[in-house]
Short mmCIF file of C-alpha atoms and ligand atoms in Angstrom, two decimals:
data_model
loop_
_atom_site.label_atom_id
_atom_site.label_comp_id
_atom_site.label_asym_id
_atom_site.label_seq_id
_atom_site.Cartn_x
_atom_site.Cartn_y
_atom_site.Cartn_z
CA MET U 38 -15.19 -17.93 -25.59
CA GLU U 39 -14.58 -20.21 -22.60
CA HIS U 40 -17.32 -22.26 -20.93
CA ALA U 41 -19.89 -20.09 -19.21
CA SER U 42 -20.13 -20.54 -15.48
CA ALA U 43 -23.37 -21.02 -13.59
CA SER U 44 -22.97 -17.80 -11.60
CA ASP U 45 -22.64 -14.22 -12.87
CA PHE U 46 -19.01 -14.27 -11.91
CA ASN U 47 -16.77 -14.92 -14.90
CA GLY U 48 -13.35 -14.16 -13.47
CA PHE U 49 -10.62 -13.04 -15.85
CA HIS U 50 -10.81 -13.34 -19.63
CA HIS U 51 -7.61 -14.89 -20.88
CA TRP U 52 -5.81 -13.34 -23.87
CA LYS U 53 -2.45 -14.68 -25.05
CA ASN U 54 -0.05 -12.64 -27.19
CA PRO U 55 -2.60 -10.21 -28.69
CA ASP U 56 -1.61 -9.04 -32.17
CA ARG U 57 -1.06 -5.42 -33.11
CA GLN U 58 -4.39 -5.13 -34.97
CA SER U 59 -6.53 -6.23 -32.05
CA ILE U 60 -5.40 -3.74 -29.40
CA GLY U 61 -6.51 -0.37 -30.84
CA GLU U 62 -4.54 2.82 -31.36
CA THR U 63 -5.23 4.64 -28.09
CA THR U 64 -5.47 3.56 -24.47
CA LEU U 65 -9.23 4.15 -24.57
CA GLU U 66 -9.61 2.00 -27.70
CA PHE U 67 -7.54 -0.69 -26.00
CA LEU U 68 -9.81 -0.52 -22.95
CA LYS U 69 -12.87 -0.96 -25.17
CA LYS U 70 -11.37 -4.15 -26.63
CA LEU U 71 -11.31 -5.73 -23.18
CA PRO U 72 -14.53 -7.69 -22.51
CA GLY U 73 -14.24 -7.41 -18.73
CA PRO U 74 -11.52 -8.27 -16.21
CA THR U 75 -8.66 -9.47 -18.41
CA HIS U 76 -5.48 -11.49 -18.02
CA ILE U 77 -3.03 -10.93 -20.91
CA HIS U 78 -0.18 -13.41 -21.18
CA ILE U 79 2.91 -12.38 -23.18
CA SER U 80 5.53 -14.98 -24.04
CA GLY U 81 9.07 -14.00 -23.09
CA LYS U 82 12.59 -15.16 -24.04
CA ASP U 83 12.78 -17.36 -20.95
CA PRO U 84 9.37 -19.03 -20.51
CA SER U 85 10.55 -20.86 -17.39
CA ARG U 86 10.24 -17.58 -15.47
CA CYS U 87 7.44 -15.03 -15.26
CA ARG U 88 6.53 -11.69 -13.69
CA ALA U 89 3.12 -10.17 -13.07
CA VAL U 90 1.72 -6.68 -13.50
CA VAL U 91 -1.61 -5.59 -12.08
CA THR U 92 -3.22 -2.31 -13.01
CA LEU U 93 -6.65 -0.72 -13.06
CA LEU U 94 -7.61 -2.13 -9.69
CA HIS U 95 -9.07 1.37 -9.64
CA GLY U 96 -10.95 2.30 -12.82
CA ASN U 97 -9.93 5.97 -12.80
CA GLU U 98 -6.17 5.30 -12.80
CA PRO U 99 -5.16 4.78 -16.43
CA SER U 100 -1.36 5.17 -16.48
CA GLY U 101 -0.67 1.45 -16.00
CA LEU U 102 -3.02 0.52 -18.83
CA HIS U 103 -1.40 3.18 -21.01
CA ALA U 104 2.00 1.61 -20.29
CA ILE U 105 0.79 -1.93 -21.05
CA HIS U 106 -0.70 -0.71 -24.33
CA GLU U 107 2.62 0.89 -25.23
CA MET U 108 4.49 -2.36 -24.48
CA LEU U 109 2.05 -4.32 -26.65
CA LYS U 110 2.34 -1.80 -29.51
CA ARG U 111 6.14 -1.90 -29.40
CA ARG U 112 6.07 -5.69 -29.55
CA ILE U 113 9.40 -6.04 -27.72
CA GLU U 114 9.85 -9.60 -26.56
CA PRO U 115 10.10 -9.48 -22.74
CA ALA U 116 12.94 -11.19 -20.90
CA VAL U 117 10.53 -13.58 -19.19
CA ASP U 118 6.82 -14.38 -19.56
CA ILE U 119 4.68 -11.44 -18.45
CA HIS U 120 1.18 -11.74 -17.01
CA TYR U 121 -0.86 -8.54 -17.12
CA PHE U 122 -3.98 -8.41 -14.96
CA ILE U 123 -6.54 -5.68 -15.67
CA PRO U 124 -9.48 -6.07 -13.27
CA SER U 125 -11.71 -2.96 -13.09
CA VAL U 126 -12.47 -2.77 -16.81
CA ASP U 127 -16.21 -2.29 -16.29
CA ALA U 128 -15.73 0.68 -13.95
CA ALA U 129 -13.11 2.22 -16.27
CA LYS U 130 -15.38 1.86 -19.32
CA GLN U 131 -18.18 4.00 -17.92
CA ALA U 132 -18.40 7.05 -20.22
CA PRO U 133 -16.36 9.08 -20.90
CA GLY U 134 -13.82 6.56 -19.59
CA PHE U 135 -11.45 6.33 -16.60
CA ILE U 136 -13.79 8.33 -14.33
CA TYR U 137 -14.96 5.76 -11.80
CA ARG U 138 -12.60 4.35 -9.19
CA MET U 139 -15.20 1.57 -8.86
CA LEU U 140 -18.80 1.20 -9.97
CA PRO U 141 -21.33 2.83 -7.64
CA HIS U 142 -22.16 0.61 -4.64
CA HIS U 143 -19.21 -1.68 -5.36
CA LYS U 144 -16.43 -2.38 -2.91
CA ASP U 145 -12.96 -0.95 -3.41
CA LEU U 146 -11.17 -3.88 -5.06
CA ASN U 147 -7.85 -2.90 -3.50
CA ARG U 148 -9.32 -3.48 -0.04
CA CYS U 149 -10.34 -7.09 -0.79
CA PHE U 150 -6.99 -8.94 -0.64
CA SER U 151 -7.04 -10.08 2.95
CA PRO U 152 -9.49 -12.18 4.98
CA PRO U 153 -12.31 -12.21 5.84
CA TYR U 154 -13.26 -12.67 2.19
CA GLY U 155 -16.82 -11.61 1.43
CA GLU U 156 -19.24 -12.75 -1.25
CA SER U 157 -19.22 -9.63 -3.42
CA GLU U 158 -18.02 -9.68 -7.01
CA GLN U 159 -14.92 -7.70 -5.95
CA ASP U 160 -14.07 -10.23 -3.25
CA LYS U 161 -14.40 -13.04 -5.77
CA LEU U 162 -12.30 -11.23 -8.34
CA ALA U 163 -9.58 -10.55 -5.74
CA GLN U 164 -9.52 -14.23 -4.78
CA GLU U 165 -9.45 -15.28 -8.42
CA LEU U 166 -6.45 -13.03 -8.99
CA LEU U 167 -4.67 -14.53 -5.97
CA ARG U 168 -5.50 -18.05 -7.22
CA ILE U 169 -3.95 -17.32 -10.63
CA LEU U 170 -0.88 -15.71 -9.03
CA VAL U 171 -0.34 -18.80 -6.88
CA ALA U 172 -0.71 -21.02 -9.96
CA GLN U 173 1.66 -18.96 -12.16
CA ALA U 174 4.11 -18.26 -9.32
CA PRO U 175 5.60 -15.07 -10.80
CA GLU U 176 8.95 -13.99 -9.32
CA CYS U 177 7.34 -10.64 -8.40
CA VAL U 178 4.26 -8.49 -8.82
CA ILE U 179 3.90 -4.75 -9.44
CA ASP U 180 0.57 -3.00 -9.02
CA ILE U 181 0.40 0.30 -10.93
CA HIS U 182 -1.84 3.14 -9.75
CA ASN U 183 -2.34 6.89 -10.11
CA THR U 184 -2.80 9.22 -7.17
CA SER U 185 -6.11 11.04 -7.03
CA GLY U 186 -4.44 14.46 -6.83
CA SER U 187 -1.47 15.79 -8.71
CA SER U 188 1.64 14.23 -7.17
CA PRO U 189 5.20 13.18 -7.84
CA PRO U 190 5.56 9.39 -8.26
CA PHE U 191 6.31 7.03 -5.36
CA GLY U 192 6.30 3.37 -4.43
CA VAL U 193 4.56 1.76 -1.48
CA THR U 194 5.46 -1.47 0.24
CA THR U 195 4.48 -3.24 3.43
CA PHE U 196 7.76 -5.05 3.44
CA MET U 197 11.28 -3.79 3.22
CA ASN U 198 14.23 -5.59 1.73
CA GLU U 199 16.45 -5.28 -1.32
CA ARG U 200 13.96 -7.01 -3.62
CA HIS U 201 11.23 -4.48 -2.85
CA GLU U 202 13.66 -1.60 -3.14
CA ALA U 203 14.84 -2.90 -6.49
CA LEU U 204 11.29 -3.11 -7.85
CA VAL U 205 10.33 0.41 -6.74
CA SER U 206 13.55 1.92 -8.07
CA LEU U 207 12.62 0.82 -11.61
CA PHE U 208 10.04 3.61 -11.39
CA THR U 209 10.90 6.18 -8.72
CA HIS U 210 13.25 7.05 -5.83
CA ARG U 211 10.48 7.69 -3.25
CA MET U 212 9.43 4.74 -1.18
CA ILE U 213 6.76 4.59 1.49
CA VAL U 214 7.02 1.70 3.92
CA THR U 215 3.89 1.10 5.93
CA ASP U 216 2.66 -1.45 8.45
CA LEU U 217 -0.88 -0.29 7.90
CA LEU U 218 -2.94 -3.21 6.60
CA LEU U 219 -6.00 -2.28 4.55
CA GLY U 220 -6.47 -5.41 2.43
CA SER U 221 -4.46 -4.08 -0.52
CA LEU U 222 -2.75 -6.35 -3.05
CA MET U 223 0.80 -5.51 -1.94
CA GLU U 224 0.06 -7.13 1.44
CA ILE U 225 0.48 -10.57 -0.19
CA SER U 226 4.22 -9.81 -0.21
CA GLU U 227 4.78 -11.37 3.17
CA SER U 228 3.26 -14.76 2.35
CA MET U 229 3.56 -15.02 -1.44
CA MET U 230 5.97 -13.08 -3.65
CA PRO U 231 7.58 -9.59 -3.63
CA THR U 232 4.79 -7.17 -4.46
CA VAL U 233 4.93 -3.38 -4.58
CA THR U 234 2.50 -0.62 -5.37
CA ILE U 235 3.66 2.04 -7.82
CA GLU U 236 1.85 5.37 -7.67
CA CYS U 237 2.79 7.05 -10.96
CA GLY U 238 1.47 10.50 -10.07
CA GLY U 239 -1.93 12.00 -10.83
CA ALA U 240 -4.05 10.68 -13.68
CA GLN U 241 -4.06 14.26 -15.03
CA ASP U 242 -0.29 14.71 -14.80
CA PRO U 243 1.13 14.12 -18.31
CA GLU U 244 4.40 12.74 -16.94
CA SER U 245 2.58 9.89 -15.13
CA ASN U 246 2.06 7.93 -18.36
CA LEU U 247 5.71 8.44 -19.34
CA LEU U 248 6.91 7.24 -15.94
CA ALA U 249 4.67 4.17 -16.03
CA THR U 250 5.85 3.29 -19.54
CA ALA U 251 9.57 3.78 -18.82
CA GLY U 252 9.31 1.73 -15.62
CA LEU U 253 7.30 -1.06 -17.21
CA ASN U 254 9.78 -1.23 -20.08
CA LYS U 255 12.56 -1.93 -17.55
CA TYR U 256 10.39 -4.33 -15.55
CA THR U 257 9.62 -6.45 -18.61
CA SER U 258 12.97 -6.27 -20.38
CA TYR U 259 15.60 -6.55 -17.60
CA GLU U 260 17.04 -9.96 -16.95
CA ASN U 261 16.98 -9.28 -13.23
CA VAL U 262 14.65 -6.84 -11.48
CA LEU U 263 15.05 -8.08 -7.91
CA THR U 264 18.52 -6.83 -7.05
CA LEU U 265 19.72 -3.26 -6.88
CA GLY U 266 22.41 -3.86 -9.50
CA HIS U 267 20.22 -2.17 -12.13
CA THR U 268 20.39 1.24 -10.45
CA ASP U 269 22.74 3.55 -8.59
CA MET U 270 19.82 5.66 -7.41
CA SER U 271 19.45 6.02 -3.66
CA LEU U 272 15.93 5.78 -2.37
CA GLU U 273 14.20 8.23 -0.07
CA PHE U 274 12.21 6.33 2.54
CA PHE U 275 9.06 7.35 4.38
CA HIS U 276 8.19 5.05 7.24
CA ASN U 277 4.77 4.38 8.69
CA PRO U 278 2.77 7.36 7.55
CA ILE U 279 -0.32 8.47 9.43
CA ARG U 280 -3.65 8.63 7.64
CA LEU U 281 -5.81 11.70 8.12
CA GLU U 282 -9.47 10.67 7.82
CA LEU U 283 -12.87 12.23 8.28
CA VAL U 284 -14.76 11.20 11.39
CA GLU U 285 -17.91 9.26 10.48
CA GLY U 286 -20.75 11.73 9.99
CA SER U 287 -18.45 14.69 9.29
CA ASP U 288 -18.18 16.19 5.81
CA ILE U 289 -15.56 17.82 3.61
CA ALA U 290 -15.42 20.49 0.92
CA TYR U 291 -12.62 22.30 -0.95
CA GLY U 292 -12.49 26.08 -1.19
CA ASP U 293 -10.69 29.28 -0.26
CA HIS U 294 -13.13 30.08 2.53
CA CYS U 295 -15.07 28.03 5.04
CA LEU U 296 -17.83 26.23 3.10
CA LEU U 297 -19.43 24.01 5.73
CA ASP U 298 -21.28 24.90 8.92
CA ASP U 299 -20.08 21.67 10.37
CA GLY U 300 -17.05 19.94 8.91
CA VAL U 301 -13.76 20.45 7.10
CA THR U 302 -12.92 22.79 4.23
CA LEU U 303 -9.47 22.24 2.74
CA LEU U 304 -7.74 24.80 0.53
CA PRO U 305 -7.89 23.62 -3.10
CA GLY U 306 -4.15 24.26 -3.51
CA ILE U 307 -3.33 21.66 -0.86
CA GLU U 308 -2.37 19.06 -3.46
CA HIS U 309 0.66 21.19 -4.34
CA PHE U 310 2.10 20.17 -0.97
CA ASN U 311 2.40 16.56 -2.12
CA PHE U 312 5.84 15.46 -0.91
CA GLY U 313 6.56 18.99 0.16
CA PHE U 314 6.91 20.25 3.71
CA VAL U 315 4.27 22.23 5.52
CA SER U 316 5.16 24.18 8.64
CA ALA U 317 3.16 25.12 11.72
CA GLN U 318 2.41 28.41 9.92
CA THR U 319 0.96 26.81 6.77
CA GLN U 320 -2.80 27.08 6.72
CA LEU U 321 -4.41 23.92 5.34
CA GLY U 322 -8.08 24.88 5.53
CA PHE U 323 -10.95 25.59 7.90
CA ILE U 324 -12.71 23.64 10.62
CA SER U 325 -16.23 24.34 11.83
CA GLY U 326 -16.90 22.77 15.18
CA GLU U 327 -14.55 20.70 17.29
CA LEU U 328 -11.42 19.49 15.46
CA SER U 329 -11.63 15.98 16.89
CA ASN U 330 -15.29 15.70 15.87
CA CYS U 331 -14.25 16.31 12.26
CA LEU U 332 -10.95 14.49 11.78
CA GLN U 333 -9.02 11.49 13.01
CA ALA U 334 -5.38 10.59 12.45
CA ASN U 335 -4.46 7.03 13.31
CA ASP U 336 -0.94 5.74 13.27
CA PRO U 337 -0.39 2.14 12.03
CA ASN U 338 -0.97 0.85 15.58
CA GLY U 339 -4.40 2.45 15.58
CA GLU U 340 -3.38 5.15 18.04
CA GLU U 341 -5.09 8.50 17.71
CA LYS U 342 -2.50 11.20 16.89
CA LEU U 343 -4.71 14.02 15.59
CA LEU U 344 -3.85 16.60 18.23
CA ASP U 345 -0.15 15.79 17.99
CA TYR U 346 -0.17 17.03 14.40
CA PHE U 347 -3.07 19.48 13.98
CA ARG U 348 -4.57 22.50 15.71
CA THR U 349 -7.12 25.18 14.92
CA VAL U 350 -6.69 28.93 15.34
CA ASP U 351 -9.95 30.91 14.98
CA GLY U 352 -11.47 28.18 12.84
CA GLU U 353 -8.39 27.80 10.63
CA LEU U 354 -6.58 24.48 10.39
CA TYR U 355 -2.78 24.35 10.87
CA PRO U 356 -0.21 21.65 11.50
CA THR U 357 1.37 21.76 14.96
CA ARG U 358 4.83 21.18 13.49
CA ARG U 359 6.74 20.67 10.28
CA ILE U 360 5.35 17.62 8.46
CA LYS U 361 5.45 16.15 5.00
CA LEU U 362 2.17 15.35 3.22
CA PHE U 363 1.48 12.89 0.44
CA MET U 364 -1.43 11.24 -1.36
CA VAL U 365 -3.27 14.50 -0.90
CA THR U 366 -6.60 14.36 -2.68
CA THR U 367 -8.87 17.24 -3.66
CA ASN U 368 -11.64 14.81 -4.59
CA PRO U 369 -14.25 14.89 -1.79
CA GLU U 370 -15.51 11.39 -2.67
CA ILE U 371 -12.06 9.89 -2.10
CA ALA U 372 -11.53 12.01 1.01
CA ARG U 373 -14.80 10.65 2.44
CA LYS U 374 -14.29 7.01 1.47
CA ASP U 375 -10.54 6.71 1.89
CA CYS U 376 -8.53 9.52 3.44
CA LEU U 377 -7.63 13.21 3.05
CA PHE U 378 -3.90 12.58 2.93
CA TYR U 379 -1.00 10.78 4.59
CA LEU U 380 1.66 12.49 6.63
CA VAL U 381 5.06 11.78 8.12
CA GLU U 382 7.20 13.79 10.50
CA ALA U 383 9.53 16.09 8.62
CA ASN U 384 12.55 14.35 10.11
CA ALA U 385 11.17 10.83 9.59
CA SER U 386 12.33 10.46 6.03
CA SER U 387 15.89 9.71 5.07
CA GLU U 388 16.48 12.62 2.75
CA VAL U 389 18.25 12.79 -0.51
CA SER U 390 18.45 16.08 -2.34
CA ASP U 391 14.94 16.75 -3.57
ZN1 ZN E 461 -5.40 3.23 -6.89
#
């Protein structure tokens, strides 16, 4: 292949216009054909323009890769050149496939896109991706994910204008707008090019792959994806959600009764509240010990809001008021490393019928 570099870090393998025979029949076969982080370049009708797609920043979120594989199998010439970036191939390949968000002891790649840049392989890969994006100057970027729990689809952006709305509405009518900066790829939007995150729904939800494929088909084939002319759908906005996180040293489990002497037990059915309302009477789980020793809920300004939104009654956890939850996970690993869920005030979203 290309010249070997002195370090272990090889960046992205480059693959231009792969033919039908070389991409496998299934998404898993396609994954196995990828030697590592891969950049696939597809020639479009207008090669003077290009768009980028990133997926598999997290190795256990296959819907974006499924959609890319479908596009490659269909061999439809895109409207403009398309650059697909598939970074966490090694994590995704661990048997039986699409299980690991990242390899053990590796950093979360989607937390590596803002300074200070470290020396880890993930930091280098994130910077390499940014370097290629700057060089190719795509008119926009979409980053396709799955939620860890079962969920309806939604888009996330740190920036709000028509171009971001237009990109999200290729996939879904739900749009989360957040000021919270975690080092995720979409945060390049402000300084580089319009970039949105698409959460297609849970990796286990069969409709997630269909949504990713339908959206990617529009993204690659439409002449113009940055104005709202392509849709008459009105978006439902959720502004500045609050993240509910475990306090360092506290633990979490999922069950129908209290499972920990010290920590949080959430009801396993909690993921069914994704994008649904919960009221002050909806039990969410159990708390052993002091609520604020177990959980924290920071708003995007870093202000602690836990007791504004949650209370305990005889060791049972309830909201204090009607709120809407999303990105609810029932995976304790993700709850520990990332967050339990996001929430917004029930009246904070501009509702459409839903
Ligand atoms: Zn993800």
